[in-house]
Amino acid sequence: MSNLCLGVMDSGMGGLTVVDLLHKKYPEIKIVFLGDNANMPYGDKTKQQIMEFVKNNISFLATFSIDGILIACNTMDSNCYQSIKDNCDIKLYPIIQPTCQKAFQISKNKKIAVLATAATVKSNAYKSSLERLDRQIEVKQINGTGLVELIEQNKNCQN
């Protein structure tokens, strides 16, 4: 039995889908989930506000003696990961880089659309990460303002 404990943080409850996948793939790992519903959505906040929320989230998760933190929120990752990864005592696992690698791998035409929060789009994190994989890739970023709230409310988006 593993003694590993992983923190997973998101701006809301959407990160529970990541927790579900982790439980299925690594059932022996203990997981502590933090969904910051009090401050969600992060996508309409300033970079400074997002950074403050992330630092608070990391401090809270650190109280659980975790071995690492998976950032299950694109807005957190795109606005904070590069700035905090080297100054954090806990190993951080981003979500954007592996997502870009998978999108690039399965793309048949080197055209990728990214539907994200305003803060994530503004950061250009997806575009930069994808272009590092291939300068010829075409990335269309779409501001999905309001989508987070629909997801968090568990609304069916069909007519």
mmCIF file of C-alpha atoms in Angstrom:
data_model
loop_
_atom_site.group_PDB
_atom_site.id
_atom_site.type_symbol
_atom_site.label_atom_id
_atom_site.label_comp_id
_atom_site.label_asym_id
_atom_site.label_seq_id
_atom_site.Cartn_x
_atom_site.Cartn_y
_atom_site.Cartn_z
ATOM 1 C CA MET A 1 0.000 0.000 0.000
ATOM 2 C CA SER A 2 1.347 3.410 -0.968
ATOM 3 C CA ASN A 3 1.816 6.222 1.500
ATOM 4 C CA LEU A 4 1.791 8.848 -1.238
ATOM 5 C CA CYS A 5 -0.628 11.706 -0.763
ATOM 6 C CA LEU A 6 -1.405 14.095 -3.600
ATOM 7 C CA GLY A 7 -3.183 17.412 -3.310
ATOM 8 C CA VAL A 8 -5.426 18.456 -6.189
ATOM 9 C CA MET A 9 -6.542 22.063 -6.408
ATOM 10 C CA ASP A 10 -9.100 23.746 -8.622
ATOM 11 C CA SER A 11 -11.042 26.975 -8.540
ATOM 12 C CA GLY A 12 -14.248 24.977 -8.127
ATOM 13 C CA MET A 13 -15.633 21.461 -8.280
ATOM 14 C CA GLY A 14 -14.669 20.717 -11.907
ATOM 15 C CA GLY A 15 -11.368 19.283 -10.661
ATOM 16 C CA LEU A 16 -13.269 16.355 -9.192
ATOM 17 C CA THR A 17 -13.221 14.865 -12.707
ATOM 18 C CA VAL A 18 -9.415 14.831 -12.413
ATOM 19 C CA VAL A 19 -9.664 13.250 -8.958
ATOM 20 C CA ASP A 20 -11.956 10.554 -10.380
ATOM 21 C CA LEU A 21 -9.446 9.719 -13.117
ATOM 22 C CA LEU A 22 -6.572 9.651 -10.622
ATOM 23 C CA HIS A 23 -8.506 7.278 -8.320
ATOM 24 C CA LYS A 24 -9.149 4.938 -11.242
ATOM 25 C CA LYS A 25 -5.542 4.946 -12.470
ATOM 26 C CA TYR A 26 -3.782 5.102 -9.072
ATOM 27 C CA PRO A 27 -6.176 3.706 -6.446
ATOM 28 C CA GLU A 28 -3.380 3.398 -3.874
ATOM 29 C CA ILE A 29 -2.665 7.144 -3.743
ATOM 30 C CA LYS A 30 -4.406 9.236 -1.124
ATOM 31 C CA ILE A 31 -5.877 12.446 -2.529
ATOM 32 C CA VAL A 32 -6.798 15.690 -0.791
ATOM 33 C CA PHE A 33 -8.989 17.878 -3.013
ATOM 34 C CA LEU A 34 -9.430 21.632 -2.674
ATOM 35 C CA GLY A 35 -12.126 23.328 -4.736
ATOM 36 C CA ASP A 36 -12.041 27.056 -4.021
ATOM 37 C CA ASN A 37 -15.749 27.781 -4.498
ATOM 38 C CA ALA A 38 -15.463 30.874 -2.299
ATOM 39 C CA ASN A 39 -13.397 32.678 -4.954
ATOM 40 C CA MET A 40 -14.540 31.035 -8.169
ATOM 41 C CA PRO A 41 -14.573 31.762 -10.995
ATOM 42 C CA TYR A 42 -10.895 32.654 -11.244
ATOM 43 C CA GLY A 43 -11.135 33.495 -14.936
ATOM 44 C CA ASP A 44 -12.387 37.039 -14.402
ATOM 45 C CA LYS A 45 -9.852 37.866 -11.664
ATOM 46 C CA THR A 46 -6.546 39.734 -12.016
ATOM 47 C CA LYS A 47 -3.291 37.823 -12.161
ATOM 48 C CA GLN A 48 -2.409 39.228 -8.732
ATOM 49 C CA GLN A 49 -5.687 37.960 -7.227
ATOM 50 C CA ILE A 50 -5.221 34.530 -8.799
ATOM 51 C CA MET A 51 -1.660 34.369 -7.451
ATOM 52 C CA GLU A 52 -2.891 35.183 -3.940
ATOM 53 C CA PHE A 53 -5.601 32.488 -4.138
ATOM 54 C CA VAL A 54 -3.068 29.917 -5.349
ATOM 55 C CA LYS A 55 -0.599 30.724 -2.563
ATOM 56 C CA ASN A 56 -3.412 30.356 -0.020
ATOM 57 C CA ASN A 57 -4.510 27.067 -1.598
ATOM 58 C CA ILE A 58 -0.968 25.684 -1.474
ATOM 59 C CA SER A 59 -0.584 26.741 2.170
ATOM 60 C CA PHE A 60 -3.846 25.020 3.074
ATOM 61 C CA LEU A 61 -2.998 21.808 1.221
ATOM 62 C CA ALA A 62 0.462 21.750 2.828
ATOM 63 C CA THR A 63 -1.206 21.209 6.212
ATOM 64 C CA PHE A 64 -2.142 17.686 5.029
ATOM 65 C CA SER A 65 1.465 16.422 4.647
ATOM 66 C CA ILE A 66 1.070 15.960 0.913
ATOM 67 C CA ASP A 67 3.858 14.855 -1.437
ATOM 68 C CA GLY A 68 2.799 17.053 -4.354
ATOM 69 C CA ILE A 69 -0.001 19.188 -5.783
ATOM 70 C CA LEU A 70 -1.674 18.712 -9.126
ATOM 71 C CA ILE A 71 -3.008 21.985 -10.485
ATOM 72 C CA ALA A 72 -6.338 20.940 -11.989
ATOM 73 C CA CYS A 73 -7.264 24.500 -12.958
ATOM 74 C CA ASN A 74 -6.119 25.986 -16.270
ATOM 75 C CA THR A 75 -6.420 29.531 -14.920
ATOM 76 C CA MET A 76 -4.214 28.725 -11.911
ATOM 77 C CA ASP A 77 -1.656 26.976 -14.089
ATOM 78 C CA SER A 78 -1.570 29.619 -16.837
ATOM 79 C CA ASN A 79 -1.236 32.552 -14.450
ATOM 80 C CA CYS A 80 0.863 31.155 -11.601
ATOM 81 C CA TYR A 81 2.742 27.924 -12.275
ATOM 82 C CA GLN A 82 5.854 29.437 -13.871
ATOM 83 C CA SER A 83 6.109 32.084 -11.144
ATOM 84 C CA ILE A 84 5.724 29.796 -8.135
ATOM 85 C CA LYS A 85 7.152 26.402 -9.147
ATOM 86 C CA ASP A 86 10.744 27.183 -8.199
ATOM 87 C CA ASN A 87 9.854 28.827 -4.884
ATOM 88 C CA CYS A 88 7.456 26.171 -3.668
ATOM 89 C CA ASP A 89 8.547 23.547 -1.143
ATOM 90 C CA ILE A 90 5.989 21.110 -2.548
ATOM 91 C CA LYS A 91 6.308 19.567 -6.014
ATOM 92 C CA LEU A 92 3.723 21.109 -8.359
ATOM 93 C CA TYR A 93 2.252 19.283 -11.346
ATOM 94 C CA PRO A 94 0.825 21.539 -14.062
ATOM 95 C CA ILE A 95 -2.086 20.617 -16.300
ATOM 96 C CA ILE A 96 -1.468 22.739 -19.399
ATOM 97 C CA GLN A 97 1.773 21.198 -20.626
ATOM 98 C CA PRO A 98 0.550 17.566 -20.627
ATOM 99 C CA THR A 99 -2.776 18.672 -22.115
ATOM 100 C CA CYS A 100 -0.943 20.427 -24.953
ATOM 101 C CA GLN A 101 1.242 17.380 -25.561
ATOM 102 C CA LYS A 102 -1.846 15.166 -25.843
ATOM 103 C CA ALA A 103 -3.706 17.656 -28.084
ATOM 104 C CA PHE A 104 -0.666 17.921 -30.355
ATOM 105 C CA GLN A 105 -0.308 14.143 -30.446
ATOM 106 C CA ILE A 106 -3.910 13.520 -31.522
ATOM 107 C CA SER A 107 -4.282 16.513 -33.870
ATOM 108 C CA LYS A 108 -4.585 15.443 -37.501
ATOM 109 C CA ASN A 109 -4.242 18.919 -39.056
ATOM 110 C CA LYS A 110 -2.133 20.960 -36.609
ATOM 111 C CA LYS A 111 -5.150 23.143 -35.834
ATOM 112 C CA ILE A 112 -6.193 23.287 -32.189
ATOM 113 C CA ALA A 113 -8.948 25.307 -30.536
ATOM 114 C CA VAL A 114 -8.695 26.207 -26.863
ATOM 115 C CA LEU A 115 -11.885 27.135 -25.010
ATOM 116 C CA ALA A 116 -10.816 28.747 -21.751
ATOM 117 C CA THR A 117 -11.437 31.489 -19.222
ATOM 118 C CA ALA A 118 -10.556 35.085 -20.056
ATOM 119 C CA ALA A 119 -7.500 34.945 -17.771
ATOM 120 C CA THR A 120 -6.233 31.735 -19.388
ATOM 121 C CA VAL A 121 -6.712 33.104 -22.901
ATOM 122 C CA LYS A 122 -5.014 36.372 -21.929
ATOM 123 C CA SER A 123 -1.996 34.477 -20.563
ATOM 124 C CA ASN A 124 -1.382 32.755 -23.937
ATOM 125 C CA ALA A 125 -0.139 29.714 -21.982
ATOM 126 C CA TYR A 126 -1.772 27.193 -24.312
ATOM 127 C CA LYS A 127 -0.648 28.993 -27.449
ATOM 128 C CA SER A 128 2.949 29.284 -26.197
ATOM 129 C CA SER A 129 3.090 25.678 -25.028
ATOM 130 C CA LEU A 130 1.688 24.354 -28.305
ATOM 131 C CA GLU A 131 3.988 26.531 -30.409
ATOM 132 C CA ARG A 132 6.988 25.172 -28.484
ATOM 133 C CA LEU A 133 5.965 21.742 -29.753
ATOM 134 C CA ASP A 134 5.609 22.913 -33.357
ATOM 135 C CA ARG A 135 5.964 26.469 -34.715
ATOM 136 C CA GLN A 136 3.608 25.558 -37.586
ATOM 137 C CA ILE A 137 0.678 24.748 -35.314
ATOM 138 C CA GLU A 138 -2.416 26.941 -35.578
ATOM 139 C CA VAL A 139 -3.990 27.779 -32.224
ATOM 140 C CA LYS A 140 -7.370 29.473 -31.897
ATOM 141 C CA GLN A 141 -8.091 30.662 -28.366
ATOM 142 C CA ILE A 142 -11.740 31.237 -27.455
ATOM 143 C CA ASN A 143 -12.899 33.109 -24.376
ATOM 144 C CA GLY A 144 -15.463 30.872 -22.702
ATOM 145 C CA THR A 145 -16.761 33.425 -20.197
ATOM 146 C CA GLY A 146 -19.747 31.958 -18.363
ATOM 147 C CA LEU A 147 -18.862 28.342 -19.141
ATOM 148 C CA VAL A 148 -17.260 27.740 -15.735
ATOM 149 C CA GLU A 149 -20.431 28.856 -13.971
ATOM 150 C CA LEU A 150 -22.515 26.475 -16.100
ATOM 151 C CA ILE A 151 -20.189 23.584 -15.343
ATOM 152 C CA GLU A 152 -20.129 24.375 -11.613
ATOM 153 C CA GLN A 153 -23.931 24.500 -11.567
ATOM 154 C CA ASN A 154 -23.968 21.114 -13.309
ATOM 155 C CA LYS A 155 -26.269 22.507 -16.001
ATOM 156 C CA ASN A 156 -26.966 20.579 -19.149
ATOM 157 C CA CYS A 157 -25.857 22.791 -22.045
ATOM 158 C CA GLN A 158 -28.204 21.125 -24.539
ATOM 159 C CA ASN A 159 -31.425 22.842 -25.643
#
